[in-house]
CSV table of C-alpha atoms and ligand atoms in Angstrom, one decimal:
chain,number,residue,atom,x,y,z
L,1,MET,CA,-1.4,25.2,28.6
L,2,ALA,CA,0.0,25.8,25.1
L,3,GLY,CA,-2.1,25.6,22.0
L,4,LEU,CA,-5.3,23.8,22.9
L,5,GLY,CA,-5.9,25.8,26.1
L,6,GLN,CA,-7.3,25.4,29.6
L,7,SER,CA,-11.0,25.9,29.1
L,8,GLY,CA,-13.1,24.0,26.6
L,9,ARG,CA,-14.7,25.6,23.6
L,10,GLY,CA,-18.0,25.1,21.8
L,11,VAL,CA,-18.5,22.5,19.1
L,12,ASP,CA,-18.9,25.1,16.3
L,13,ASP,CA,-15.8,27.0,17.3
L,14,VAL,CA,-13.7,23.8,17.5
L,15,ILE,CA,-14.9,22.6,14.1
L,16,ALA,CA,-14.4,26.0,12.5
L,17,GLU,CA,-10.8,26.0,13.6
L,18,LEU,CA,-10.2,22.5,12.4
L,19,THR,CA,-11.7,23.5,9.1
L,20,ASP,CA,-9.4,26.4,8.9
L,21,LYS,CA,-6.4,24.2,9.7
L,22,ARG,CA,-7.0,22.2,6.5
L,23,ALA,CA,-6.5,25.2,4.2
L,24,ASN,CA,-3.1,24.1,3.0
L,25,ASP,CA,-3.8,20.4,2.8
L,26,VAL,CA,-3.8,18.8,-0.7
L,27,ARG,CA,-7.1,19.0,-2.5
L,28,TRP,CA,-7.7,15.4,-3.1
L,29,ALA,CA,-11.4,15.8,-3.6
L,30,ASP,CA,-10.7,17.8,-6.8
L,31,GLY,CA,-8.8,14.8,-8.2
L,32,LYS,CA,-5.5,16.7,-8.2
L,33,THR,CA,-3.6,14.3,-6.0
L,34,PHE,CA,-1.6,11.3,-7.3
L,35,GLY,CA,-1.5,9.2,-4.2
L,36,MET,CA,-2.3,9.5,-0.5
L,37,VAL,CA,-6.1,9.5,-0.8
L,38,TYR,CA,-8.2,7.3,-3.0
L,39,ASN,CA,-11.7,8.5,-4.0
L,40,GLY,CA,-14.2,5.8,-4.7
L,41,GLY,CA,-17.0,8.3,-5.5
L,42,PRO,CA,-20.1,9.6,-3.7
L,43,GLY,CA,-21.7,6.2,-2.9
L,44,VAL,CA,-18.5,5.0,-1.3
L,45,HIS,CA,-18.2,8.2,0.8
L,46,GLU,CA,-21.8,7.9,1.9
L,47,VAL,CA,-21.6,4.3,3.1
L,48,ALA,CA,-18.2,4.9,4.8
L,49,ASP,CA,-19.5,8.0,6.5
L,50,GLN,CA,-22.5,6.1,7.9
L,51,ALA,CA,-20.4,3.1,9.0
L,52,ALA,CA,-17.8,5.4,10.6
L,53,ARG,CA,-20.6,7.1,12.7
L,54,LEU,CA,-21.8,3.6,13.8
L,55,TYR,CA,-18.3,2.4,14.8
L,56,LEU,CA,-16.7,5.7,15.9
L,57,HIS,CA,-16.1,4.5,19.5
L,58,GLU,CA,-16.0,0.7,19.1
L,59,ASN,CA,-12.9,-1.3,20.2
L,60,ALA,CA,-11.8,-4.5,18.4
L,61,LEU,CA,-9.3,-5.3,21.2
L,62,ASN,CA,-11.9,-7.7,22.6
L,63,THR,CA,-14.1,-9.3,20.1
L,64,ASN,CA,-16.1,-11.0,22.9
L,65,ALA,CA,-17.3,-7.5,23.8
L,66,PHE,CA,-17.8,-6.6,20.2
L,67,PRO,CA,-18.6,-9.8,18.3
L,68,SER,CA,-19.7,-7.7,15.3
L,69,LEU,CA,-16.1,-6.7,14.8
L,70,GLY,CA,-15.0,-10.3,14.9
L,71,ALA,CA,-17.5,-11.1,12.2
L,72,ILE,CA,-16.5,-8.0,10.2
L,73,GLN,CA,-12.8,-9.0,10.3
L,74,ARG,CA,-13.7,-12.6,9.3
L,75,GLU,CA,-15.9,-11.6,6.4
L,76,VAL,CA,-13.5,-9.1,5.0
L,77,VAL,CA,-10.5,-11.4,5.3
L,78,ASN,CA,-12.4,-14.3,3.7
L,79,TRP,CA,-13.6,-12.1,0.9
L,80,THR,CA,-10.1,-11.0,0.2
L,81,ALA,CA,-8.7,-14.5,0.5
L,82,ASP,CA,-11.2,-15.6,-2.1
L,83,LEU,CA,-10.3,-12.7,-4.4
L,84,LEU,CA,-6.6,-13.7,-4.1
L,85,HIS,CA,-7.3,-17.4,-4.8
L,86,GLY,CA,-6.6,-18.5,-1.3
L,87,SER,CA,-10.0,-20.2,-0.6
L,88,ASP,CA,-9.5,-23.5,-2.3
L,89,LEU,CA,-5.9,-24.4,-1.5
L,90,GLU,CA,-4.7,-27.9,-1.0
L,91,GLU,CA,-3.6,-26.9,2.5
L,92,GLY,CA,-7.1,-25.6,3.4
L,93,PRO,CA,-8.3,-22.0,3.1
L,94,ALA,CA,-5.9,-19.1,3.6
L,95,ALA,CA,-6.3,-17.2,6.9
L,96,GLY,CA,-5.5,-13.7,8.0
L,97,PHE,CA,-6.3,-10.6,10.0
L,98,LEU,CA,-7.1,-7.0,9.5
L,99,THR,CA,-4.4,-4.5,10.4
L,100,SER,CA,-4.1,-0.7,10.4
L,101,GLY,CA,-2.4,-0.5,7.1
L,102,GLY,CA,0.3,-1.7,4.8
L,103,THR,CA,3.2,-1.2,7.2
L,104,GLU,CA,1.5,-3.1,9.9
L,105,SER,CA,0.6,-6.0,7.5
L,106,ILE,CA,4.3,-6.1,6.5
L,107,LEU,CA,5.4,-6.0,10.1
L,108,CYS,CA,3.1,-8.9,10.9
L,109,SER,CA,4.3,-11.0,7.9
L,110,VAL,CA,8.0,-10.5,8.7
L,111,LEU,CA,7.5,-11.3,12.3
L,112,ALA,CA,5.6,-14.5,11.3
L,113,ALA,CA,8.4,-15.5,9.0
L,114,ARG,CA,11.0,-15.0,11.7
L,115,GLU,CA,9.0,-17.0,14.2
L,116,ARG,CA,8.4,-19.8,11.6
L,117,ALA,CA,12.1,-19.9,10.7
L,118,ALA,CA,13.0,-20.2,14.4
L,119,ALA,CA,10.4,-22.8,15.2
L,120,GLU,CA,10.6,-25.0,12.1
L,121,ARG,CA,14.2,-24.5,11.0
L,122,GLY,CA,16.1,-23.5,14.1
L,123,ILE,CA,17.2,-20.2,12.6
L,124,THR,CA,18.6,-17.9,15.2
L,125,GLU,CA,20.1,-15.2,12.9
L,126,PRO,CA,17.3,-14.6,10.5
L,127,GLU,CA,17.7,-12.8,7.2
L,128,ILE,CA,15.3,-11.1,4.8
L,129,VAL,CA,16.1,-10.9,1.1
L,130,LEU,CA,14.5,-8.1,-0.9
L,131,ALA,CA,15.2,-5.8,-3.8
L,132,GLU,CA,16.0,-2.1,-3.4
L,133,SER,CA,12.5,-1.3,-4.7
L,134,ALA,CA,10.7,-3.2,-1.8
L,135,HIS,CA,8.9,-0.8,0.5
L,136,ALA,CA,10.7,0.8,3.4
L,137,ALA,CA,8.3,-0.9,5.7
L,138,PHE,CA,10.4,-4.2,5.3
L,139,HIS,CA,13.4,-2.4,6.6
L,140,LYS,CA,11.4,-1.1,9.5
L,141,ALA,CA,10.3,-4.7,10.2
L,142,ALA,CA,13.8,-6.0,10.0
L,143,HIS,CA,15.0,-3.2,12.3
L,144,ASN,CA,12.2,-3.9,14.8
L,145,PHE,CA,12.5,-7.7,14.8
L,146,GLY,CA,16.2,-8.2,14.4
L,147,LEU,CA,16.5,-9.6,10.9
L,148,THR,CA,19.5,-8.8,8.7
L,149,VAL,CA,18.5,-7.3,5.4
L,150,ARG,CA,20.1,-8.6,2.2
L,151,THR,CA,19.4,-6.2,-0.6
L,152,ALA,CA,19.5,-7.0,-4.3
L,153,PRO,CA,19.5,-4.4,-7.1
L,154,VAL,CA,16.7,-3.9,-9.6
L,155,ARG,CA,17.1,-4.7,-13.3
L,156,ALA,CA,17.0,-2.1,-16.1
L,157,ASP,CA,13.2,-2.5,-16.2
L,158,TRP,CA,13.1,-1.7,-12.4
L,159,THR,CA,11.9,-5.2,-11.4
L,160,ALA,CA,13.8,-7.1,-8.7
L,161,ASP,CA,16.9,-8.8,-10.0
L,162,VAL,CA,16.0,-12.3,-9.2
L,163,ASP,CA,19.5,-13.7,-10.1
L,164,ALA,CA,21.1,-11.3,-7.7
L,165,MET,CA,18.5,-12.3,-5.0
L,166,ALA,CA,19.4,-15.9,-5.6
L,167,GLU,CA,23.0,-15.1,-4.6
L,168,LEU,CA,21.7,-13.7,-1.3
L,169,VAL,CA,19.3,-16.5,-0.3
L,170,GLY,CA,20.8,-19.1,2.0
L,171,PRO,CA,20.2,-21.2,5.1
L,172,ASN,CA,19.4,-18.2,7.3
L,173,THR,CA,16.8,-16.7,5.0
L,174,ALA,CA,13.5,-16.4,6.8
L,175,VAL,CA,11.6,-14.5,4.1
L,176,VAL,CA,12.1,-13.4,0.5
L,177,VAL,CA,10.0,-10.4,-0.7
L,178,GLY,CA,8.4,-9.6,-4.0
L,179,SER,CA,6.1,-6.7,-4.9
L,180,ALA,CA,2.9,-6.7,-7.0
L,181,PRO,CA,3.6,-4.0,-8.0
L,182,GLN,CA,6.4,-2.1,-6.3
L,183,TYR,CA,5.7,1.5,-5.2
L,184,PRO,CA,8.5,3.5,-6.8
L,185,GLN,CA,8.0,2.7,-10.5
L,186,GLY,CA,4.9,0.6,-10.3
L,187,VAL,CA,6.3,-2.6,-12.0
L,188,GLN,CA,5.5,-6.1,-10.9
L,189,ASP,CA,8.3,-8.4,-9.8
L,190,ASP,CA,8.7,-12.0,-11.1
L,191,ILE,CA,6.7,-13.5,-8.2
L,192,GLY,CA,7.0,-17.1,-9.6
L,193,ALA,CA,10.8,-17.0,-9.6
L,194,ILE,CA,10.9,-15.2,-6.2
L,195,ALA,CA,8.6,-17.8,-4.6
L,196,ALA,CA,10.6,-20.6,-6.0
L,197,LEU,CA,13.8,-19.1,-4.5
L,198,ALA,CA,12.1,-18.9,-1.1
L,199,GLU,CA,10.8,-22.5,-1.4
L,200,SER,CA,14.3,-23.8,-2.3
L,201,VAL,CA,15.5,-23.0,1.3
L,202,GLY,CA,12.1,-23.5,3.0
L,203,ALA,CA,11.7,-19.8,3.7
L,204,ASN,CA,8.5,-17.7,3.5
L,205,CYS,CA,7.7,-15.7,0.4
L,206,HIS,CA,5.8,-12.4,1.1
L,207,VAL,CA,4.1,-10.7,-1.8
L,208,ASP,CA,3.6,-7.0,-1.1
L,209,ALA,CA,0.3,-6.3,-2.8
L,210,CYS,CA,-0.4,-3.3,-0.7
L,211,MET,CA,-0.9,-1.3,-3.9
L,212,GLY,CA,-2.0,-4.1,-6.2
L,213,GLY,CA,-4.2,-6.3,-4.1
L,214,PHE,CA,-7.4,-4.4,-4.9
L,215,VAL,CA,-6.4,-3.7,-8.5
L,216,LEU,CA,-4.7,-6.7,-10.1
L,217,PRO,CA,-7.6,-9.2,-9.6
L,218,PHE,CA,-10.0,-6.7,-11.2
L,219,ALA,CA,-7.6,-5.9,-14.0
L,220,GLU,CA,-7.5,-9.6,-14.7
L,221,MET,CA,-11.3,-9.7,-14.8
L,222,LEU,CA,-11.2,-6.9,-17.3
L,223,GLY,CA,-9.0,-9.0,-19.6
L,224,ARG,CA,-5.7,-7.4,-18.8
L,225,ASP,CA,-2.6,-9.4,-19.0
L,226,VAL,CA,-1.7,-10.1,-15.3
L,227,THR,CA,1.3,-12.3,-14.6
L,228,PRO,CA,0.3,-14.7,-11.7
L,229,TRP,CA,1.3,-13.3,-8.3
L,230,ASP,CA,-1.2,-14.4,-5.7
L,231,PHE,CA,-1.8,-17.8,-3.9
L,232,ARG,CA,-2.1,-19.5,-7.3
L,233,VAL,CA,1.7,-19.3,-7.3
L,234,PRO,CA,3.3,-22.2,-5.4
L,235,GLY,CA,5.5,-21.0,-2.6
L,236,VAL,CA,3.7,-17.7,-1.9
L,237,THR,CA,3.2,-17.9,1.9
L,238,THR,CA,1.9,-14.4,2.9
L,239,ILE,CA,0.3,-11.4,1.1
L,240,SER,CA,-0.4,-7.9,2.2
L,241,ALA,CA,-3.3,-6.0,0.5
L,242,ASP,CA,-4.4,-2.5,1.5
L,243,ILE,CA,-8.1,-1.7,1.6
L,244,HIS,CA,-7.3,1.9,2.5
L,245,LYS,CA,-5.6,2.3,-0.9
L,246,LEU,CA,-7.3,1.1,-4.0
L,247,GLY,CA,-9.8,-0.7,-1.9
L,248,TYR,CA,-11.2,2.8,-1.4
L,249,ALA,CA,-11.9,2.5,2.3
L,250,PRO,CA,-10.8,5.4,4.6
L,251,LYS,CA,-7.4,5.2,6.2
L,252,GLY,CA,-6.5,2.6,8.7
L,253,VAL,CA,-7.2,-0.8,7.2
L,254,SER,CA,-5.3,-3.5,5.4
L,255,VAL,CA,-5.4,-7.3,5.1
L,256,VAL,CA,-2.5,-9.7,5.9
L,257,LEU,CA,-3.1,-13.2,4.6
L,258,HIS,CA,-1.3,-16.4,5.3
L,259,ARG,CA,-1.5,-19.5,3.1
L,260,THR,CA,-2.2,-21.6,6.1
L,261,LYS,CA,-3.7,-21.2,9.6
L,262,GLN,CA,-0.5,-22.6,11.0
L,263,SER,CA,1.5,-19.8,9.4
L,264,ARG,CA,-1.0,-17.2,10.8
L,265,LYS,CA,-0.3,-18.5,14.3
L,266,TYR,CA,3.3,-17.2,14.0
L,267,GLN,CA,2.1,-13.6,13.9
L,268,THR,CA,-0.2,-13.7,17.0
L,269,PHE,CA,0.8,-12.9,20.6
L,270,VAL,CA,-0.7,-14.8,23.5
L,271,PHE,CA,0.1,-14.1,27.1
L,272,ASP,CA,-1.6,-15.7,30.1
L,273,ARG,CA,0.6,-14.7,33.1
L,274,TRP,CA,-0.7,-11.1,33.4
L,275,LEU,CA,-2.7,-9.8,36.4
L,276,GLY,CA,-5.1,-8.4,33.8
L,277,GLY,CA,-5.9,-12.0,32.7
L,278,PHE,CA,-5.5,-13.8,29.4
L,279,TYR,CA,-4.3,-11.5,26.6
L,280,ALA,CA,-4.3,-12.3,22.9
L,281,SER,CA,-3.4,-10.0,20.1
L,282,PRO,CA,-3.5,-10.7,16.4
L,283,ASN,CA,-1.3,-7.8,15.2
L,284,MET,CA,0.8,-4.9,16.5
L,285,GLN,CA,-2.0,-3.0,18.2
L,286,GLY,CA,-3.6,-3.3,21.6
L,287,THR,CA,-6.7,-1.2,21.5
L,288,ARG,CA,-8.0,-1.3,18.0
L,289,SER,CA,-10.4,1.1,16.4
L,290,GLY,CA,-13.4,-0.6,15.0
L,291,LEU,CA,-14.0,2.4,12.7
L,292,PRO,CA,-11.7,1.5,9.8
L,293,MET,CA,-12.7,-2.1,10.0
L,294,ALA,CA,-16.4,-1.3,9.8
L,295,CYS,CA,-15.7,1.2,7.0
L,296,ALA,CA,-13.8,-1.5,5.0
L,297,TRP,CA,-16.7,-3.9,5.4
L,298,ALA,CA,-19.2,-1.3,4.4
L,299,VAL,CA,-17.2,-0.2,1.3
L,300,ILE,CA,-16.7,-3.7,0.1
L,301,ALA,CA,-20.3,-4.7,0.7
L,302,HIS,CA,-21.4,-1.5,-1.2
L,303,LEU,CA,-19.1,-2.0,-4.2
L,304,GLY,CA,-19.0,-5.8,-4.5
L,305,VAL,CA,-16.7,-7.3,-7.1
L,306,ASP,CA,-18.7,-5.4,-9.9
L,307,GLY,CA,-18.1,-2.0,-8.3
L,308,TYR,CA,-14.4,-2.7,-8.0
L,309,VAL,CA,-14.2,-3.8,-11.6
L,310,ASP,CA,-15.8,-0.5,-12.6
L,311,LEU,CA,-13.4,1.6,-10.5
L,312,THR,CA,-10.5,-0.4,-11.8
L,313,ARG,CA,-11.7,0.3,-15.4
L,314,HIS,CA,-11.5,4.0,-14.6
L,315,THR,CA,-8.2,3.7,-12.9
L,316,LEU,CA,-6.5,1.8,-15.7
L,317,ASP,CA,-8.0,4.1,-18.3
L,318,ASN,CA,-6.7,7.1,-16.4
L,319,ALA,CA,-3.3,5.4,-16.1
L,320,ASP,CA,-3.1,4.5,-19.8
L,321,ARG,CA,-4.0,8.1,-20.8
L,322,PHE,CA,-1.5,9.5,-18.3
L,323,ARG,CA,1.3,7.4,-19.8
L,324,ALA,CA,0.3,8.2,-23.4
L,325,GLY,CA,0.1,11.9,-22.6
L,326,VAL,CA,3.5,12.0,-20.9
L,327,ALA,CA,5.0,10.2,-24.0
L,328,GLY,CA,4.0,13.2,-26.0
L,329,ILE,CA,5.7,15.8,-23.8
L,330,ASP,CA,9.4,16.7,-24.6
L,331,GLY,CA,11.8,16.5,-21.6
L,332,ILE,CA,10.0,14.0,-19.4
L,333,GLN,CA,9.3,10.2,-19.4
L,334,VAL,CA,7.7,7.5,-17.4
L,335,LEU,CA,10.3,5.1,-16.0
L,336,GLY,CA,9.9,1.5,-16.9
L,337,ASP,CA,6.9,-0.3,-18.4
L,338,GLY,CA,4.4,-0.5,-15.6
L,339,GLN,CA,1.1,-1.9,-16.7
L,340,PHE,CA,-1.0,-0.8,-13.9
L,341,HIS,CA,-1.8,2.3,-11.9
L,342,LEU,CA,1.6,3.6,-10.7
L,343,ALA,CA,4.1,5.6,-12.7
L,344,ALA,CA,7.3,7.5,-11.9
L,345,LEU,CA,7.7,10.7,-13.9
L,346,ALA,CA,11.4,11.4,-14.6
L,347,ALA,CA,13.6,13.6,-16.8
L,348,ASP,CA,14.3,12.3,-20.3
L,349,PRO,CA,18.1,12.4,-20.5
L,350,SER,CA,18.1,12.9,-24.2
L,351,PHE,CA,16.5,16.3,-23.6
L,352,GLN,CA,19.0,19.0,-22.6
L,353,PRO,CA,19.2,20.9,-20.3
L,354,GLU,CA,17.7,18.0,-18.3
L,355,ILE,CA,14.4,18.9,-16.6
L,356,ASP,CA,14.7,19.3,-12.8
L,357,MET,CA,11.9,17.0,-11.6
L,358,PHE,CA,11.5,18.7,-8.2
L,359,ALA,CA,11.2,22.1,-9.9
L,360,LEU,CA,8.5,20.5,-12.1
L,361,GLY,CA,6.8,19.2,-9.0
L,362,ASP,CA,6.7,22.6,-7.4
L,363,ALA,CA,5.3,24.2,-10.6
L,364,LEU,CA,2.6,21.5,-10.7
L,365,LEU,CA,1.8,22.1,-7.0
L,366,GLU,CA,1.4,25.8,-7.7
L,367,ARG,CA,-1.5,24.7,-10.0
L,368,GLY,CA,-2.8,22.4,-7.3
L,369,TRP,CA,-1.4,19.0,-8.6
L,370,PHE,CA,0.3,17.0,-5.9
L,371,HIS,CA,3.0,14.3,-6.5
L,372,ASP,CA,5.3,12.8,-3.9
L,373,ARG,CA,8.9,13.4,-4.7
L,374,GLN,CA,11.1,10.3,-4.8
L,375,THR,CA,14.8,9.6,-5.5
L,376,PRO,CA,17.0,8.0,-6.8
L,377,PRO,CA,16.5,8.9,-9.6
L,378,ASP,CA,14.7,12.2,-9.0
L,379,SER,CA,11.1,11.5,-10.0
L,380,LEU,CA,7.5,12.4,-9.2
L,381,HIS,CA,5.6,9.5,-7.9
L,382,SER,CA,2.1,9.0,-9.4
L,383,THR,CA,-0.4,6.6,-8.0
L,384,ILE,CA,-3.3,7.0,-10.4
L,385,SER,CA,-6.7,5.9,-9.4
L,386,ASN,CA,-10.4,6.7,-9.8
L,387,THR,CA,-9.6,9.8,-7.8
L,388,ASN,CA,-8.2,11.3,-11.1
L,389,THR,CA,-11.2,10.5,-13.3
L,390,GLY,CA,-12.3,13.5,-15.3
L,391,VAL,CA,-9.1,15.5,-14.8
L,392,ILE,CA,-6.4,13.7,-16.8
L,393,ASP,CA,-6.7,16.0,-19.8
L,394,ASP,CA,-6.4,19.1,-17.6
L,395,TYR,CA,-3.5,17.5,-15.9
L,396,LEU,CA,-1.6,16.7,-19.1
L,397,ALA,CA,-2.2,20.2,-20.4
L,398,ASP,CA,-0.7,21.7,-17.2
L,399,LEU,CA,2.1,19.1,-17.2
L,400,ALA,CA,3.1,20.2,-20.7
L,401,GLU,CA,3.1,23.9,-19.8
L,402,CYS,CA,4.9,23.4,-16.5
L,403,THR,CA,7.6,21.2,-18.1
L,404,ALA,CA,8.2,23.9,-20.7
L,405,SER,CA,8.2,26.6,-18.0
L,406,VAL,CA,11.0,24.9,-15.8
L,407,VAL,CA,13.5,24.2,-18.6
L,408,GLY,CA,16.8,25.5,-17.3
L,409,GLU,CA,15.5,25.9,-13.7
L,410,ARG,CA,17.2,24.3,-10.7
L,411,ASN,CA,15.4,23.5,-7.4
L,412,ALA,CA,17.6,24.0,-4.4
L,413,ASP,CA,15.3,21.9,-2.2
L,414,ARG,CA,16.4,18.2,-2.6
L,415,SER,CA,14.3,16.8,0.2
L,416,THR,CA,11.8,14.0,-0.5
L,417,ASN,CA,8.4,13.7,1.1
L,418,TYR,CA,9.0,11.0,3.6
L,419,ALA,CA,11.8,13.0,5.3
L,420,THR,CA,9.8,14.9,7.9
L,421,LEU,CA,9.6,13.6,11.5
L,422,GLU,CA,8.0,16.5,13.4
A,501,LIG,C1,3.8,-1.3,-2.2
A,501,LIG,C2,3.6,-0.7,-0.9
A,501,LIG,N1,3.8,-1.5,0.2
A,501,LIG,C3,3.6,-1.0,1.5
A,501,LIG,C4,3.2,0.3,1.7
A,501,LIG,C5,3.0,0.8,3.1
A,501,LIG,O1,1.6,1.0,3.3
A,501,LIG,P1,1.1,2.0,4.4
A,501,LIG,O2,1.6,3.4,4.1
A,501,LIG,O3,-0.4,1.8,4.4
A,501,LIG,O4,1.7,1.6,5.7
A,501,LIG,C6,2.9,1.1,0.6
A,501,LIG,C7,2.5,2.5,0.7
A,501,LIG,O5,2.4,3.2,-0.2
A,501,LIG,C8,3.1,0.6,-0.8
A,501,LIG,O6,2.9,1.3,-1.8
């Protein structure tokens, strides 16, 4: 018996080893991580901890056995639909489900688009039209569900090139994708134009608001200029919004919303010829942990809209200061003109020798600051959030010193973070 062994061990011993195992993990609780974990503060931790203990073992596979999880799902989905202006639609209220995360929400939306295209338009060779900035999860969905991907470039400002997308949309298009905002550079696509393109052929339009779903509505409430992207935009059929990102719930929970109940039906799976009896499943999972669902409910109930507005104020203030600080450092720049909480740090080509961004990433990591590496172009991904409240000035001081220290250095390791599959 390798590793974990034959005979069991005491609780203290087990927990001590687990604690030791974490020694090299990023120190997100110090605010030094730009992505991966989002820290809503002590009250959010407390309510999530207690909810997690209550729902550690519960299973949402069967909401007849756990009606509380059915109610939790309904309440969180309805609250989110309201936030994204899906409650008072002409077609009736938007409908959705909780999933385990952004990828699963995207898988569900692409599957639903394929099923709708087949049922309502007779499409047997479905296609998905997206920009090269759209999250990799759409390619995973296309791969899993047999859609052909038609990829358009981005414009100089990193937004999806909608004219190029228009060239790719046709009678086989099942879904057209826009992001609010996209992950790599944090800019928002022209959702109005993308939704109109989808509508022109009767296809779905999915808005990927995994990152923005719990930021943009509150940014708007704070008086920021937010170009419409949610169900107020005609032609938007589905939206993904991750509560486990800037919704500040622990990992494992996202919302997928459909403009209509009919559209939602296309993502569900129902099977009644099994010896185990009638089987219905709303998303990709079978057995479904109740823990993240309950934590999401508890965090939303604890924060309310007002709490999210406060967290978003901190997030946007941190992001503004981040961008302004970077602008004052020779050799690096933020790519594009993102208005929200994501930024890609890249070399400024007018500065020679050009800064090796991965060498800079390593130098920052030596001081405890973690960024995901991304390419092309080589850049350091930064999702800024309330996690970074109180440390932005320290970060900028270290960033300036580290940038100066790596001038002329070359980093032999060209790998990016999502490349490991152990
Ligand atoms: C815009 C966007 N969409 C989708 C995803 C996928 O979400 P997840 O990692 O929760 O599956 C991410 C993750 O960062 C994202 O930023």
